[in-house]
Amino acid sequence: MTRENPSPYVVTAPASSHRVWKDRAPLIGRLDMELTERCNNNCIHCCINLPEDDKARLREMSKDEIKRILNEAVALGALSVRFTGGEPLLREDFSEMYLYARKLGLKVMLFTNARCITPEIADMLALVPPLEKIEVTVYGMTRGSYEAVSRSPGSFDEFRRGMDLLLERKIPFIVKGAVLPPNRDEMEQFEEWAATIPAMDKPPSYSIFFDLRCRRDSPEKNHLIHTLRAKPRDGVSILSRNRESYLKSMREFCSKFMRPPGDSLFSCGAGHGACVDAYGMVQPCLMLRHPSVVYNLKSGSLKDALTRFFPAVREMKATNPDYLSRCARCFLKGLCETCPAKSWMEHGTLDTPVEYLCEVAHEQARDLGLILEGEKAWEVKDWEERIRRFSKNIPG
Amino acid sequence: MEHEVSLDRVYSPSKDIVARDVMGELIIVPLASGIGNTEDEIYTLNETGRAIWDRLDGRTNLREIAKSLAREFDAPPGEIELDIQGLIGELFHRRMVIAV
Ligand code: SF4
């Protein structure tokens, strides 16, 4: 849709609905790029962070490699790049990469903890705006709760300073939360504060059902993450705390996206975009690092990944009998977060049901009235009728 | 910003924007702050606008551009001059072109 536009010459349109990206679908709309896996925080729940001074730095892409990939993404039609990590601002050449991307005509999405935002970086962001709201994850409202999560002394003050620098310069940003034992009682306070941030046009989103380590690198950290995960019932209560709007969005969602997937592994958008990790491997989605589905950009091209490699990945079928007898037949599949990426993180495979996520999906479905206590979703025969009634709000 | 567009002047794309060709369409992405109204706004020129934009080489004045377009499209130069003045006025106002 084009905005009301009195000019006969210049057509103004929000990028999200611009006809080039909507109708003509260039090979890639947005490129995701992890600039580093290192982070200045050491969050208790994090699925990716390495220490700030980790020797992984030596393996990270050089700035020339990053520039080459950005050039190719632009040539293929990308409109935006998301810089994430780890903490992307830890890279000493962050400003150079940022300006390079913007001068190529890319919008930049930036995911950060805000600790490294200095007056110089804030000035740069004010002068050459990212054209997307910056997204800042907030780990607590007090020094005590924040640093109990970040396990990094001084991090709270640095994060607050970063926020203040953005606010002073009117740089649009939004905040997101992660619901964890140290900050669980602060949600109300967090939401009240978030509502005072000018660019927040809706309540903040939260991470609740934490992922295990996406490099499968630390059983100890995985053990800790297991203990931090919300119980399915508690998680669903958080998800549905604004009951009316939650039900409205779920009715819409369920009518569109819920059905058994069969043996196709990928029913999501994985592989339609590209996510480049800190070392120059491109993944079909940010979380999916199984070696059989990633592509080495150092010896190939984004175009080859998008036109040859990923389409073949998307054709992959599940073979695990457990998956085939459950997930393949399960109408909660759109609701459930079990997917090849989560299966990789939990089990090192692409097609193993993830019990925790299965429990969450069943809890959510019970809460919505889609299944009864004790029912297994993959055994439900009249699922279409149940979804129809739920979507239309017909009492069952 | 008041500015009278003169056909005898030379204009060129401003350094405050990036012009890209995406799938055959000219897309103008703001670079410096204060160009778009919202954070996700981008711009496209219509066909006439695109034909004029492609000739803003920083050397040719607008009258010459009008002549070359009149020849190419077999259209009355007066009409084309009006289009050029309209477009350049708007782009100048939006900080997308500068007078050289
Ligand atoms: S709810 Fe359970 S059976 Fe259904 S898709 Fe998720 S993990 Fe598979």
Coordinates of C-alpha atoms and ligand atoms in Angstrom, one line a residue:
Chain A
M1 CA 0.0 0.0 0.0
T2 CA 1.3 3.4 -0.9
R3 CA 0.8 6.2 1.6
E4 CA -1.3 9.2 0.7
N5 CA 1.0 10.9 -1.7
P6 CA 0.2 14.2 -3.2
S7 CA 3.3 14.3 -5.4
P8 CA 3.0 13.2 -9.0
Y9 CA 6.7 12.4 -9.1
V10 CA 7.9 10.9 -5.8
V11 CA 6.1 7.8 -4.4
T12 CA 6.6 7.5 -0.7
A13 CA 6.0 4.0 0.8
P14 CA 6.9 2.2 4.0
A15 CA 9.5 -0.4 3.1
S16 CA 7.4 -3.2 4.6
S17 CA 4.8 -2.7 1.9
H18 CA 6.8 -1.4 -1.0
R19 CA 5.8 -3.0 -4.2
V20 CA 9.4 -4.0 -5.1
W21 CA 9.8 -6.2 -2.0
K22 CA 6.2 -7.3 -1.9
D23 CA 5.4 -8.1 -5.5
R24 CA 8.7 -8.6 -7.2
A25 CA 10.4 -10.4 -4.4
P26 CA 14.1 -10.0 -4.9
L27 CA 16.2 -12.9 -3.8
I28 CA 16.6 -11.5 -0.4
G29 CA 14.8 -8.8 1.5
R30 CA 16.8 -8.8 4.7
L31 CA 20.2 -10.2 5.6
D32 CA 20.8 -11.2 9.2
M33 CA 24.4 -11.0 10.3
E34 CA 25.9 -12.0 13.6
L35 CA 29.0 -9.8 13.9
T36 CA 30.4 -11.7 16.8
E37 CA 29.3 -14.4 19.3
R38 CA 31.3 -12.6 22.1
C39 CA 29.4 -10.5 24.6
N40 CA 30.3 -8.2 27.5
N41 CA 27.5 -9.8 29.5
N42 CA 27.5 -13.3 30.7
C43 CA 23.7 -13.9 31.0
I44 CA 22.6 -16.9 32.8
H45 CA 20.1 -17.9 30.1
C46 CA 22.1 -17.1 26.9
C47 CA 22.3 -19.6 24.1
I48 CA 25.2 -18.1 22.3
N49 CA 27.5 -15.8 24.2
L50 CA 31.3 -16.3 24.4
P51 CA 33.5 -14.2 26.7
E52 CA 34.4 -10.8 25.5
D53 CA 38.1 -11.7 25.1
D54 CA 37.5 -15.2 23.7
K55 CA 39.9 -16.4 21.1
A56 CA 37.0 -16.9 18.8
R57 CA 37.6 -13.3 17.8
L58 CA 40.5 -14.5 15.7
R59 CA 38.1 -16.6 13.6
E60 CA 35.6 -13.9 13.1
M61 CA 35.0 -12.4 9.6
S62 CA 37.3 -9.6 8.7
K63 CA 35.8 -6.3 7.8
D64 CA 36.5 -7.0 4.1
E65 CA 34.6 -10.2 4.3
I66 CA 31.7 -8.5 5.9
K67 CA 31.7 -5.8 3.2
R68 CA 31.9 -8.3 0.4
I69 CA 28.8 -10.1 1.8
L70 CA 26.9 -6.8 2.3
N71 CA 27.8 -5.8 -1.3
E72 CA 26.4 -9.1 -2.6
A73 CA 23.2 -8.8 -0.5
V74 CA 22.6 -5.3 -1.9
A75 CA 23.2 -6.6 -5.5
L76 CA 20.6 -9.3 -4.8
G77 CA 18.1 -6.6 -3.7
A78 CA 18.3 -6.6 0.1
L79 CA 16.7 -3.6 1.7
S80 CA 18.0 -4.1 5.2
V81 CA 20.6 -5.9 7.4
R82 CA 20.2 -7.0 11.0
F83 CA 23.3 -6.7 13.0
T84 CA 23.2 -9.0 16.0
G85 CA 25.4 -11.2 18.0
G86 CA 26.7 -11.8 20.8
E87 CA 27.0 -8.1 21.3
P88 CA 27.6 -6.5 17.9
L89 CA 29.0 -3.3 19.3
L90 CA 31.9 -5.2 20.7
R91 CA 33.5 -5.3 17.3
E92 CA 36.0 -2.4 17.2
D93 CA 35.0 -1.8 13.6
F94 CA 31.3 -1.7 14.3
S95 CA 30.9 2.0 13.3
E96 CA 32.7 1.4 10.0
M97 CA 30.5 -1.6 9.2
Y98 CA 27.4 0.3 10.2
L99 CA 28.2 3.3 8.0
Y100 CA 29.3 1.0 5.2
A101 CA 25.9 -0.8 5.2
R102 CA 24.0 2.5 5.4
K103 CA 26.0 4.0 2.5
L104 CA 25.1 1.0 0.4
G105 CA 21.5 2.0 0.9
L106 CA 20.6 -0.6 3.5
K107 CA 18.5 0.1 6.5
V108 CA 20.1 -1.4 9.7
M109 CA 18.4 -3.3 12.4
L110 CA 20.5 -3.4 15.5
F111 CA 20.1 -5.8 18.4
T112 CA 22.1 -4.7 21.4
N113 CA 22.3 -4.6 25.2
A114 CA 23.2 -0.9 24.8
R115 CA 26.2 -1.1 27.1
C116 CA 28.7 -0.1 24.4
I117 CA 26.7 2.9 23.2
T118 CA 29.2 5.8 23.7
P119 CA 28.4 9.5 22.9
E120 CA 30.3 9.0 19.6
I121 CA 28.3 6.0 18.6
A122 CA 25.0 7.7 19.6
D123 CA 26.1 10.8 17.6
M124 CA 26.7 8.6 14.6
L125 CA 23.3 7.0 15.0
A126 CA 21.7 10.4 15.2
L127 CA 23.4 11.7 12.2
V128 CA 23.0 8.7 10.0
P129 CA 19.9 7.0 11.5
P130 CA 19.5 3.3 11.1
L131 CA 15.9 3.7 9.7
E132 CA 14.8 0.9 11.9
K133 CA 14.1 1.0 15.6
I134 CA 17.1 -0.2 17.6
E135 CA 16.1 -3.2 19.8
V136 CA 17.5 -3.3 23.3
T137 CA 17.2 -6.3 25.6
V138 CA 16.7 -5.4 29.3
Y139 CA 17.6 -7.9 32.0
G140 CA 16.3 -6.2 35.1
M141 CA 15.0 -2.9 36.5
T142 CA 17.5 -2.7 39.3
R143 CA 21.2 -3.1 39.5
G144 CA 20.6 -6.2 41.7
S145 CA 18.3 -8.0 39.3
Y146 CA 20.0 -6.9 36.1
E147 CA 23.4 -8.0 37.2
A148 CA 22.1 -11.3 38.7
V149 CA 21.2 -12.1 35.1
S150 CA 24.1 -10.5 33.3
R151 CA 26.7 -11.7 35.8
S152 CA 28.8 -8.7 34.8
P153 CA 29.5 -6.0 37.5
G154 CA 28.9 -2.5 36.2
S155 CA 26.7 -3.6 33.4
F156 CA 23.5 -2.0 34.8
D157 CA 25.0 1.5 34.9
E158 CA 26.5 1.1 31.4
F159 CA 23.1 -0.1 30.0
R160 CA 21.3 2.9 31.6
R161 CA 23.9 5.3 30.2
G162 CA 23.5 3.7 26.7
M163 CA 19.7 4.2 27.0
D164 CA 20.1 7.8 28.1
L165 CA 22.4 8.6 25.2
L166 CA 19.8 7.2 22.8
L167 CA 16.9 9.1 24.5
E168 CA 18.9 12.4 24.6
R169 CA 19.4 12.2 20.8
K170 CA 15.8 11.0 20.1
I171 CA 17.1 7.9 18.4
P172 CA 14.1 5.5 18.2
F173 CA 14.6 2.3 20.1
I174 CA 12.4 -0.3 21.7
V175 CA 13.0 -2.6 24.7
K176 CA 12.5 -6.3 25.1
G177 CA 12.6 -8.4 28.2
A178 CA 13.6 -11.9 29.3
V179 CA 11.6 -13.4 32.1
L180 CA 14.0 -14.9 34.6
P181 CA 14.0 -15.7 38.3
P182 CA 15.9 -12.5 39.3
N183 CA 13.5 -10.2 37.5
R184 CA 10.2 -12.2 37.4
D185 CA 8.6 -9.8 39.9
E186 CA 9.5 -6.7 38.0
M187 CA 7.3 -7.2 34.9
E188 CA 4.8 -4.5 35.9
Q189 CA 7.5 -2.0 36.7
F190 CA 9.3 -2.9 33.4
E191 CA 6.1 -2.4 31.4
E192 CA 5.4 0.9 33.0
W193 CA 8.9 2.1 32.3
A194 CA 8.7 0.8 28.7
A195 CA 5.6 2.7 28.1
T196 CA 7.5 6.0 28.7
I197 CA 9.9 5.2 25.8
P198 CA 8.8 7.3 22.9
A199 CA 9.2 4.6 20.2
M200 CA 7.3 1.9 22.1
D201 CA 4.0 1.6 20.3
K202 CA 3.0 -1.7 22.0
P203 CA 4.0 -3.5 25.2
P204 CA 7.4 -5.2 25.2
S205 CA 7.9 -8.7 24.1
Y206 CA 9.6 -11.3 26.3
S207 CA 11.8 -14.4 25.9
I208 CA 10.3 -17.0 28.2
F209 CA 11.0 -20.5 26.8
F210 CA 14.8 -20.3 26.6
D211 CA 16.8 -22.1 24.0
L212 CA 19.7 -24.4 24.9
R213 CA 23.2 -23.5 23.6
C214 CA 23.0 -23.2 19.9
R215 CA 26.6 -24.4 19.4
R216 CA 25.9 -27.4 21.7
D217 CA 29.1 -26.3 23.5
S218 CA 28.3 -26.5 27.2
P219 CA 26.4 -29.2 29.1
E220 CA 26.9 -27.0 32.3
K221 CA 25.3 -24.0 30.7
N222 CA 22.5 -26.2 29.3
H223 CA 21.8 -27.5 32.7
L224 CA 21.5 -24.0 34.1
I225 CA 19.2 -23.0 31.2
H226 CA 16.9 -26.0 32.0
T227 CA 16.5 -24.7 35.5
L228 CA 15.6 -21.2 34.3
R229 CA 12.9 -22.2 31.9
A230 CA 9.4 -21.2 32.9
K231 CA 7.1 -24.0 33.8
P232 CA 4.6 -24.4 30.8
R233 CA 1.7 -23.2 32.8
D234 CA 3.5 -20.2 34.1
G235 CA 4.8 -19.4 30.6
V236 CA 1.4 -19.6 29.2
S237 CA 0.0 -17.3 31.9
I238 CA 2.6 -14.7 30.9
L239 CA 1.8 -15.1 27.2
S240 CA -1.9 -14.6 27.8
R241 CA -1.8 -12.0 30.5
N242 CA -3.5 -9.5 28.3
R243 CA -6.3 -12.0 27.8
E244 CA -8.5 -10.3 25.2
S245 CA -5.8 -9.2 22.8
Y246 CA -4.1 -12.5 23.2
L247 CA -7.2 -14.4 22.3
K248 CA -7.8 -12.2 19.4
S249 CA -4.4 -12.7 17.9
M250 CA -4.5 -16.5 18.6
R251 CA -7.8 -16.8 16.8
E252 CA -6.3 -15.2 13.8
F253 CA -3.1 -17.1 14.1
C254 CA -4.7 -20.5 14.5
S255 CA -7.0 -20.1 11.5
K256 CA -4.0 -19.4 9.3
F257 CA -1.1 -21.4 10.5
M258 CA -2.2 -24.6 12.3
R259 CA -2.2 -27.9 10.6
P260 CA -0.1 -31.1 10.6
P261 CA 3.0 -30.6 8.5
G262 CA 3.5 -34.2 7.3
D263 CA 7.1 -35.2 6.8
S264 CA 8.3 -31.9 5.5
L265 CA 10.9 -30.5 7.9
F266 CA 10.5 -26.9 7.0
S267 CA 7.1 -25.3 7.2
C268 CA 8.6 -22.0 8.3
G269 CA 10.4 -19.3 6.4
A270 CA 13.9 -20.8 7.0
G271 CA 16.1 -20.6 3.9
H272 CA 14.0 -17.9 2.2
G273 CA 16.3 -15.4 3.9
A274 CA 19.9 -15.8 5.0
C275 CA 21.7 -15.5 8.3
V276 CA 25.4 -15.1 8.3
D277 CA 27.2 -16.2 11.4
A278 CA 30.3 -14.5 12.9
Y279 CA 32.6 -16.8 10.9
G280 CA 31.1 -16.5 7.4
M281 CA 28.8 -19.5 7.4
V282 CA 25.3 -18.8 6.2
Q283 CA 22.4 -20.5 7.9
P284 CA 18.8 -20.8 6.8
C285 CA 17.7 -19.2 10.1
L286 CA 19.4 -17.5 13.0
M287 CA 19.2 -20.5 15.3
L288 CA 19.8 -23.4 12.9
R289 CA 23.5 -24.4 12.9
H290 CA 23.3 -28.1 12.1
P291 CA 26.4 -28.7 9.9
S292 CA 24.3 -30.3 7.1
V293 CA 22.3 -27.1 6.5
V294 CA 24.9 -24.4 6.7
Y295 CA 26.9 -23.0 3.7
N296 CA 30.4 -21.6 3.7
L297 CA 30.4 -18.1 2.2
K298 CA 34.2 -18.0 2.1
S299 CA 34.2 -20.5 -0.7
G300 CA 30.8 -19.6 -2.2
S301 CA 28.2 -16.9 -2.7
L302 CA 25.0 -15.7 -1.1
K303 CA 23.3 -16.2 -4.5
D304 CA 24.4 -19.8 -4.7
A305 CA 23.2 -20.4 -1.1
L306 CA 19.8 -18.8 -1.8
T307 CA 19.2 -20.3 -5.3
R308 CA 20.7 -23.8 -5.0
F309 CA 21.7 -24.8 -1.4
F310 CA 18.7 -23.6 0.7
P311 CA 16.0 -24.8 -1.8
A312 CA 17.5 -28.3 -1.4
V313 CA 17.6 -27.9 2.4
R314 CA 13.9 -26.9 2.3
E315 CA 13.0 -30.1 0.6
M316 CA 14.5 -32.2 3.4
K317 CA 12.1 -34.7 5.0
A318 CA 11.9 -36.0 8.5
T319 CA 12.9 -39.6 9.0
N320 CA 12.9 -40.0 12.8
P321 CA 10.0 -42.4 13.6
D322 CA 9.2 -40.5 16.8
Y323 CA 8.8 -37.3 14.8
L324 CA 6.8 -39.0 12.1
S325 CA 4.3 -40.6 14.5
R326 CA 3.9 -37.3 16.5
C327 CA 4.9 -34.0 15.0
A328 CA 4.2 -34.9 11.4
R329 CA 0.6 -35.6 12.4
C330 CA 0.2 -32.9 15.0
F331 CA -2.2 -30.0 14.3
L332 CA -0.4 -27.8 17.0
K333 CA 2.7 -27.6 14.7
G334 CA 2.2 -23.9 13.9
L335 CA 1.8 -23.2 17.6
C336 CA 4.6 -25.4 18.8
E337 CA 8.1 -24.2 18.6
T338 CA 9.6 -27.6 17.9
C339 CA 11.5 -27.2 14.6
P340 CA 14.8 -28.3 13.1
A341 CA 16.7 -25.5 14.9
K342 CA 15.3 -26.4 18.3
S343 CA 15.8 -30.1 17.6
W344 CA 19.4 -29.3 16.8
M345 CA 20.0 -27.4 20.0
E346 CA 18.3 -30.0 22.2
H347 CA 19.3 -33.2 20.5
G348 CA 21.9 -32.6 17.7
T349 CA 19.4 -33.8 15.1
L350 CA 16.9 -32.0 12.8
D351 CA 13.8 -34.1 13.6
T352 CA 13.5 -35.0 17.2
P353 CA 10.4 -33.7 19.1
V354 CA 11.5 -31.3 21.9
E355 CA 9.6 -32.5 25.0
Y356 CA 9.6 -29.1 26.8
L357 CA 8.2 -27.3 23.8
C358 CA 5.7 -30.1 23.3
E359 CA 4.5 -29.6 26.8
V360 CA 4.3 -25.8 26.3
A361 CA 2.3 -26.2 23.1
H362 CA -0.1 -28.7 24.8
E363 CA -0.5 -26.3 27.7
Q364 CA -1.2 -23.4 25.4
A365 CA -3.7 -25.5 23.4
R366 CA -5.5 -26.6 26.6
D367 CA -5.7 -23.0 27.7
L368 CA -7.3 -22.0 24.4
G369 CA -9.8 -24.9 24.6
L370 CA -8.3 -26.7 21.6
I371 CA -7.6 -29.9 23.5
L372 CA -8.8 -31.5 26.7
E373 CA -6.7 -32.6 29.7
G374 CA -4.9 -35.8 28.8
E375 CA -5.4 -35.5 25.0
K376 CA -2.4 -35.8 22.7
A377 CA -2.7 -33.3 19.9
W378 CA -1.3 -35.8 17.3
E379 CA -4.2 -38.1 18.1
V380 CA -6.9 -35.6 17.5
K381 CA -8.9 -36.4 14.4
D382 CA -11.4 -33.5 14.3
W383 CA -8.7 -30.8 14.5
E384 CA -10.1 -28.8 11.6
E385 CA -13.4 -28.4 13.2
R386 CA -11.8 -27.5 16.6
I387 CA -9.8 -24.8 14.9
R388 CA -12.8 -23.5 13.0
R389 CA -14.9 -23.2 16.2
F390 CA -12.0 -21.6 18.0
S391 CA -11.2 -19.1 15.3
K392 CA -14.9 -18.1 15.0
N393 CA -15.3 -18.1 18.8
I394 CA -18.1 -20.7 18.7
P395 CA -18.6 -22.3 22.1
G396 CA -17.6 -26.0 21.9
Chain B
M1 CA 13.5 25.6 2.4
E2 CA 12.5 28.2 -0.3
H3 CA 14.3 27.5 -3.6
E4 CA 13.4 28.6 -7.1
V5 CA 14.3 26.0 -9.6
S6 CA 16.2 27.5 -12.5
L7 CA 16.4 25.6 -15.8
D8 CA 19.8 27.1 -16.3
R9 CA 21.2 25.4 -13.2
V10 CA 22.8 22.1 -12.8
Y11 CA 21.5 19.8 -10.1
S12 CA 22.9 16.5 -8.8
P13 CA 21.8 13.8 -6.3
S14 CA 22.5 14.8 -2.7
K15 CA 25.0 12.9 -0.5
D16 CA 22.2 12.8 2.1
I17 CA 20.5 9.9 0.2
V18 CA 21.5 6.7 -1.5
A19 CA 19.9 5.9 -4.8
R20 CA 19.6 2.2 -5.7
D21 CA 18.3 0.3 -8.6
V22 CA 16.3 -2.7 -7.2
M23 CA 14.7 -4.9 -9.8
G24 CA 14.6 -2.1 -12.3
E25 CA 13.1 0.4 -9.9
L26 CA 14.9 3.5 -8.6
I27 CA 14.7 3.4 -4.8
I28 CA 15.9 6.4 -2.8
V29 CA 17.0 5.5 0.8
P30 CA 17.6 8.4 3.2
L31 CA 21.1 8.5 4.6
A32 CA 21.3 11.6 6.7
S33 CA 18.8 12.3 9.5
G34 CA 15.6 14.4 8.9
I35 CA 14.8 13.2 5.4
G36 CA 12.0 10.7 5.9
N37 CA 9.0 11.2 8.3
T38 CA 9.1 7.7 9.7
E39 CA 11.9 5.2 10.3
D40 CA 10.9 2.9 7.5
E41 CA 10.0 5.3 4.7
I42 CA 11.7 4.9 1.3
Y43 CA 11.0 6.6 -2.0
T44 CA 10.5 5.7 -5.6
L45 CA 10.3 8.0 -8.6
N46 CA 7.6 7.5 -11.2
E47 CA 8.7 6.9 -14.8
T48 CA 9.0 10.6 -15.7
G49 CA 10.9 11.2 -12.5
R50 CA 13.3 8.3 -13.2
A51 CA 14.1 9.5 -16.7
I52 CA 15.0 12.9 -15.3
W53 CA 16.9 11.5 -12.4
D54 CA 19.1 9.4 -14.7
R55 CA 20.2 12.5 -16.4
L56 CA 21.3 14.4 -13.2
D57 CA 25.0 13.9 -13.9
G58 CA 26.2 17.1 -12.1
R59 CA 27.3 18.6 -15.4
T60 CA 24.1 19.1 -17.6
N61 CA 21.7 21.9 -16.8
L62 CA 18.0 21.3 -16.6
R63 CA 17.2 23.0 -19.9
E64 CA 19.6 20.6 -21.7
I65 CA 18.0 17.7 -19.9
A66 CA 14.6 18.9 -21.1
K67 CA 15.8 19.1 -24.7
S68 CA 17.2 15.6 -24.6
L69 CA 14.0 14.2 -23.1
A70 CA 11.9 16.1 -25.6
R71 CA 13.9 14.5 -28.4
E72 CA 13.8 11.0 -26.9
F73 CA 10.1 11.0 -26.0
D74 CA 9.0 13.2 -28.9
A75 CA 7.1 15.5 -26.5
P76 CA 6.8 19.3 -26.3
P77 CA 9.8 20.8 -24.4
G78 CA 7.5 23.2 -22.5
E79 CA 5.7 20.3 -20.9
I80 CA 8.8 18.5 -20.0
E81 CA 10.3 21.7 -18.5
L82 CA 7.3 21.9 -16.2
D83 CA 7.8 18.3 -15.1
I84 CA 11.4 18.9 -14.5
Q85 CA 10.8 22.0 -12.4
G86 CA 8.1 20.2 -10.4
L87 CA 10.3 17.2 -9.7
I88 CA 13.5 19.0 -9.0
G89 CA 11.6 21.5 -6.7
E90 CA 10.2 18.6 -4.7
L91 CA 13.5 16.7 -4.6
F92 CA 15.3 19.8 -3.5
H93 CA 12.7 20.5 -0.8
R94 CA 13.3 16.9 0.4
R95 CA 17.1 17.3 0.4
M96 CA 17.5 14.6 -2.2
V97 CA 19.2 16.9 -4.8
I98 CA 21.5 19.8 -4.5
A99 CA 22.1 22.7 -6.9
V100 CA 25.7 22.4 -8.1
Ligands
SF4_1 S1 3.2 -30.3 20.1 FE1 4.6 -32.1 20.4 S2 3.9 -33.5 18.8 FE2 3.1 -31.5 18.3 S3 4.6 -30.6 16.9 FE3 5.1 -29.9 19.0 S4 6.6 -31.4 19.7 FE4 5.6 -32.3 17.9

